[in-house]
mmCIF file of C-alpha atoms in Angstrom:
data_model
loop_
_atom_site.group_PDB
_atom_site.id
_atom_site.type_symbol
_atom_site.label_atom_id
_atom_site.label_comp_id
_atom_site.label_asym_id
_atom_site.label_seq_id
_atom_site.Cartn_x
_atom_site.Cartn_y
_atom_site.Cartn_z
ATOM 1 C CA MET A 1 4.134 10.455 -6.720
ATOM 2 C CA ALA A 2 3.927 8.858 -10.155
ATOM 3 C CA THR A 3 3.179 5.172 -10.290
ATOM 4 C CA SER A 4 5.063 3.081 -12.759
ATOM 5 C CA ARG A 5 3.020 0.988 -15.185
ATOM 6 C CA PRO A 6 4.015 -2.407 -16.530
ATOM 7 C CA ASP A 7 5.387 -2.358 -20.073
ATOM 8 C CA HIS A 8 2.547 -4.555 -21.325
ATOM 9 C CA GLU A 9 0.119 -1.640 -20.875
ATOM 10 C CA PHE A 10 1.738 0.356 -23.662
ATOM 11 C CA LEU A 11 2.503 -0.234 -27.312
ATOM 12 C CA ASP A 12 5.759 1.133 -28.600
ATOM 13 C CA PRO A 13 5.468 3.711 -31.416
ATOM 14 C CA GLU A 14 6.052 1.148 -34.179
ATOM 15 C CA GLU A 15 3.429 -1.219 -32.737
ATOM 16 C CA TRP A 16 0.957 1.648 -32.325
ATOM 17 C CA GLU A 17 1.539 2.886 -35.874
ATOM 18 C CA SER A 18 1.058 -0.621 -37.327
ATOM 19 C CA TRP A 19 -2.162 -1.099 -35.369
ATOM 20 C CA GLY A 20 -3.436 2.358 -36.320
ATOM 21 C CA ALA A 21 -2.680 1.836 -40.010
ATOM 22 C CA LEU A 22 -4.526 -1.489 -40.023
ATOM 23 C CA MET A 23 -7.558 0.027 -38.290
ATOM 24 C CA MET A 24 -7.680 3.064 -40.591
ATOM 25 C CA LEU A 25 -7.411 0.883 -43.693
ATOM 26 C CA HIS A 26 -10.136 -1.422 -42.393
ATOM 27 C CA ARG A 27 -12.470 1.477 -41.570
ATOM 28 C CA SER A 28 -11.910 3.381 -44.793
ATOM 29 C CA VAL A 29 -12.339 0.354 -47.078
ATOM 30 C CA LEU A 30 -15.481 -0.788 -45.225
ATOM 31 C CA GLN A 31 -16.937 2.740 -45.333
ATOM 32 C CA GLU A 32 -16.336 2.988 -49.067
ATOM 33 C CA LEU A 33 -17.709 -0.514 -49.682
ATOM 34 C CA ASP A 34 -20.802 0.269 -47.631
ATOM 35 C CA ALA A 35 -21.389 3.624 -49.340
ATOM 36 C CA ASP A 36 -21.011 2.246 -52.882
ATOM 37 C CA LEU A 37 -23.078 -0.881 -52.220
ATOM 38 C CA ARG A 38 -25.873 1.200 -50.658
ATOM 39 C CA ARG A 39 -25.785 3.835 -53.395
ATOM 40 C CA HIS A 40 -25.766 1.428 -56.338
ATOM 41 C CA HIS A 41 -27.567 -1.638 -54.976
ATOM 42 C CA GLY A 42 -29.401 -0.716 -51.768
ATOM 43 C CA LEU A 43 -27.286 -3.225 -49.817
ATOM 44 C CA ALA A 44 -25.245 -2.598 -46.685
ATOM 45 C CA VAL A 45 -21.809 -4.201 -46.679
ATOM 46 C CA ILE A 46 -22.920 -6.647 -43.943
ATOM 47 C CA GLU A 47 -25.890 -7.677 -46.113
ATOM 48 C CA PHE A 48 -23.517 -8.287 -49.024
ATOM 49 C CA ASP A 49 -21.323 -10.319 -46.660
ATOM 50 C CA VAL A 50 -24.278 -12.517 -45.660
ATOM 51 C CA LEU A 51 -25.290 -13.048 -49.297
ATOM 52 C CA ILE A 52 -21.794 -13.985 -50.472
ATOM 53 C CA THR A 53 -21.274 -16.209 -47.422
ATOM 54 C CA LEU A 54 -24.482 -18.095 -48.247
ATOM 55 C CA PHE A 55 -23.583 -18.206 -51.953
ATOM 56 C CA ASN A 56 -20.309 -19.945 -51.111
ATOM 57 C CA ALA A 57 -21.848 -22.340 -48.566
ATOM 58 C CA PRO A 58 -22.845 -25.888 -49.530
ATOM 59 C CA ASP A 59 -26.320 -25.769 -51.094
ATOM 60 C CA HIS A 60 -26.299 -21.978 -50.453
ATOM 61 C CA ARG A 61 -27.461 -22.544 -46.874
ATOM 62 C CA LEU A 62 -26.099 -22.339 -43.348
ATOM 63 C CA ARG A 63 -27.484 -22.835 -39.876
ATOM 64 C CA MET A 64 -28.103 -19.485 -38.220
ATOM 65 C CA SER A 65 -25.318 -20.163 -35.699
ATOM 66 C CA GLU A 66 -22.824 -20.942 -38.495
ATOM 67 C CA LEU A 67 -23.831 -17.807 -40.377
ATOM 68 C CA ALA A 68 -23.384 -15.685 -37.236
ATOM 69 C CA GLU A 69 -19.908 -17.124 -36.703
ATOM 70 C CA ARG A 70 -18.830 -16.584 -40.296
ATOM 71 C CA VAL A 71 -20.011 -12.969 -40.564
ATOM 72 C CA LEU A 72 -18.879 -12.109 -37.021
ATOM 73 C CA LEU A 73 -22.276 -11.076 -35.674
ATOM 74 C CA SER A 74 -23.990 -11.979 -32.432
ATOM 75 C CA PRO A 75 -26.858 -14.464 -32.680
ATOM 76 C CA ALA A 76 -29.335 -11.633 -32.000
ATOM 77 C CA GLY A 77 -27.695 -9.403 -34.620
ATOM 78 C CA THR A 78 -27.797 -12.237 -37.139
ATOM 79 C CA THR A 79 -31.475 -12.895 -36.436
ATOM 80 C CA HIS A 80 -32.281 -9.207 -36.930
ATOM 81 C CA LEU A 81 -30.296 -9.034 -40.176
ATOM 82 C CA VAL A 82 -31.768 -12.274 -41.561
ATOM 83 C CA THR A 83 -35.272 -11.001 -40.737
ATOM 84 C CA ARG A 84 -34.585 -7.877 -42.805
ATOM 85 C CA LEU A 85 -33.086 -9.857 -45.710
ATOM 86 C CA GLU A 86 -35.990 -12.311 -45.563
ATOM 87 C CA ARG A 87 -38.479 -9.436 -45.703
ATOM 88 C CA ASP A 88 -36.677 -8.212 -48.843
ATOM 89 C CA GLY A 89 -36.875 -11.707 -50.372
ATOM 90 C CA LEU A 90 -33.093 -12.198 -50.484
ATOM 91 C CA VAL A 91 -32.994 -15.147 -48.068
ATOM 92 C CA ARG A 92 -35.480 -17.549 -46.525
ATOM 93 C CA ARG A 93 -35.455 -19.610 -43.365
ATOM 94 C CA GLU A 94 -36.017 -23.346 -43.354
ATOM 95 C CA ALA A 95 -36.383 -25.583 -40.330
ATOM 96 C CA ASP A 96 -33.572 -28.071 -39.877
ATOM 97 C CA PRO A 97 -35.191 -31.472 -40.552
ATOM 98 C CA ALA A 98 -32.710 -33.126 -38.179
ATOM 99 C CA ASP A 99 -33.483 -30.713 -35.327
ATOM 100 C CA GLY A 100 -36.689 -28.689 -35.498
ATOM 101 C CA ARG A 101 -35.324 -26.209 -32.962
ATOM 102 C CA LYS A 102 -32.659 -25.040 -35.407
ATOM 103 C CA TRP A 103 -33.006 -23.036 -38.595
ATOM 104 C CA PHE A 104 -31.147 -22.725 -41.856
ATOM 105 C CA THR A 105 -30.782 -19.453 -43.715
ATOM 106 C CA VAL A 106 -30.979 -20.099 -47.458
ATOM 107 C CA LEU A 107 -30.025 -17.788 -50.324
ATOM 108 C CA THR A 108 -33.012 -17.210 -52.635
ATOM 109 C CA ASP A 109 -32.896 -16.646 -56.396
ATOM 110 C CA ASP A 110 -33.544 -12.940 -55.753
ATOM 111 C CA GLY A 111 -30.686 -12.916 -53.240
ATOM 112 C CA ASP A 112 -28.386 -14.550 -55.781
ATOM 113 C CA ARG A 113 -29.412 -11.981 -58.396
ATOM 114 C CA ALA A 114 -28.794 -9.091 -55.980
ATOM 115 C CA LEU A 115 -25.389 -10.535 -55.112
ATOM 116 C CA GLN A 116 -24.350 -10.982 -58.751
ATOM 117 C CA GLU A 117 -25.406 -7.404 -59.538
ATOM 118 C CA ALA A 118 -23.446 -6.052 -56.541
ATOM 119 C CA ARG A 119 -20.250 -8.083 -56.975
ATOM 120 C CA PRO A 120 -18.720 -5.829 -59.657
ATOM 121 C CA THR A 121 -19.215 -2.801 -57.379
ATOM 122 C CA HIS A 122 -17.695 -4.659 -54.425
ATOM 123 C CA ASN A 123 -14.706 -5.795 -56.482
ATOM 124 C CA ALA A 124 -14.208 -2.332 -58.009
ATOM 125 C CA VAL A 125 -13.954 -0.777 -54.546
ATOM 126 C CA LEU A 126 -11.435 -3.411 -53.448
ATOM 127 C CA ARG A 127 -9.382 -2.889 -56.590
ATOM 128 C CA ARG A 128 -9.500 0.902 -56.218
ATOM 129 C CA THR A 129 -8.705 1.033 -52.497
ATOM 130 C CA LEU A 130 -6.493 -1.967 -51.842
ATOM 131 C CA ILE A 131 -5.416 -3.974 -54.860
ATOM 132 C CA SER A 132 -4.241 -1.069 -57.030
ATOM 133 C CA ALA A 133 -1.994 0.115 -54.180
ATOM 134 C CA THR A 134 -0.181 -3.223 -53.893
ATOM 135 C CA SER A 135 1.839 -5.455 -56.177
ATOM 136 C CA PRO A 136 1.209 -9.197 -56.502
ATOM 137 C CA ALA A 137 4.305 -9.758 -54.328
ATOM 138 C CA ASP A 138 2.934 -7.324 -51.709
ATOM 139 C CA ARG A 139 -0.370 -9.194 -51.666
ATOM 140 C CA ARG A 140 1.355 -12.565 -51.239
ATOM 141 C CA THR A 141 3.332 -11.133 -48.306
ATOM 142 C CA LEU A 142 0.211 -9.594 -46.760
ATOM 143 C CA ARG A 143 -1.712 -12.839 -47.199
ATOM 144 C CA ARG A 144 1.055 -14.786 -45.398
ATOM 145 C CA ILE A 145 1.135 -12.245 -42.563
ATOM 146 C CA TRP A 146 -2.658 -12.080 -42.208
ATOM 147 C CA LYS A 147 -2.974 -15.885 -42.174
ATOM 148 C CA ARG A 148 -0.303 -16.189 -39.486
ATOM 149 C CA VAL A 149 -1.757 -13.395 -37.353
ATOM 150 C CA SER A 150 -5.351 -14.551 -37.800
ATOM 151 C CA THR A 151 -4.598 -17.965 -36.295
ATOM 152 C CA ARG A 152 -4.144 -16.191 -32.953
ATOM 153 C CA ALA A 153 -7.517 -14.434 -33.127
ATOM 154 C CA PRO A 154 -10.471 -15.648 -31.027
ATOM 155 C CA ASN A 155 -12.335 -16.509 -34.268
ATOM 156 C CA PRO A 156 -9.563 -17.421 -36.700
ATOM 157 C CA VAL A 157 -10.114 -16.240 -40.248
ATOM 158 C CA THR A 158 -10.097 -19.051 -42.752
ATOM 159 C CA THR A 159 -11.258 -19.781 -46.256
ATOM 160 C CA ASP A 160 -11.376 -23.549 -45.946
ATOM 161 C CA GLY A 161 -13.390 -24.548 -42.921
ATOM 162 C CA GLY A 162 -15.384 -22.899 -40.170
ATOM 163 C CA GLY A 163 -15.021 -19.294 -39.189
ATOM 164 C CA PRO A 164 -15.205 -16.012 -41.055
ATOM 165 C CA GLY A 165 -14.574 -16.315 -44.763
ATOM 166 C CA ALA A 166 -15.160 -20.046 -44.707
ATOM 167 C CA GLY A 167 -15.779 -21.484 -48.123
ATOM 168 C CA TYR A 168 -15.253 -18.197 -49.937
ATOM 169 C CA ASP A 169 -14.334 -18.710 -53.553
ATOM 170 C CA PRO A 170 -13.989 -15.410 -55.427
ATOM 171 C CA ARG A 171 -14.308 -17.166 -58.789
ATOM 172 C CA ARG A 172 -17.817 -18.455 -58.106
#
């Protein structure tokens, strides 16, 4: 005897197709970004994300916990990544003078240089994979939709406060 399942367990075809398209776009753009950044600059896309997040932070520094939140990594994952970037001279750690138990991650001059060299590659991939396929009106519509949807996420995406993307200014 078949058991009936509540409707909330299934997505209708339109919902499933929308979700699938978003996931495929996300995966393919990130894969291309990662491949091009590694090939041309020796940086993984998550390393680029850390560098640009620090670049856009006040004084190019963030507490480790803030950095983890903004790049959507666990504290342990952030520590591992910062250790690798520190070994490569792209960031350094500084004790928080207000609380010696906490640490700041600070973008170094070498990290800034690596970021500035990699930005054209990053932007070229975004233009090739996403921007060239959309009109300015499409992008305004997408931006409105993504902002509305992101407010319901566990870690809302923002460009003007805490959370992923916080403080990002593409012109800097």
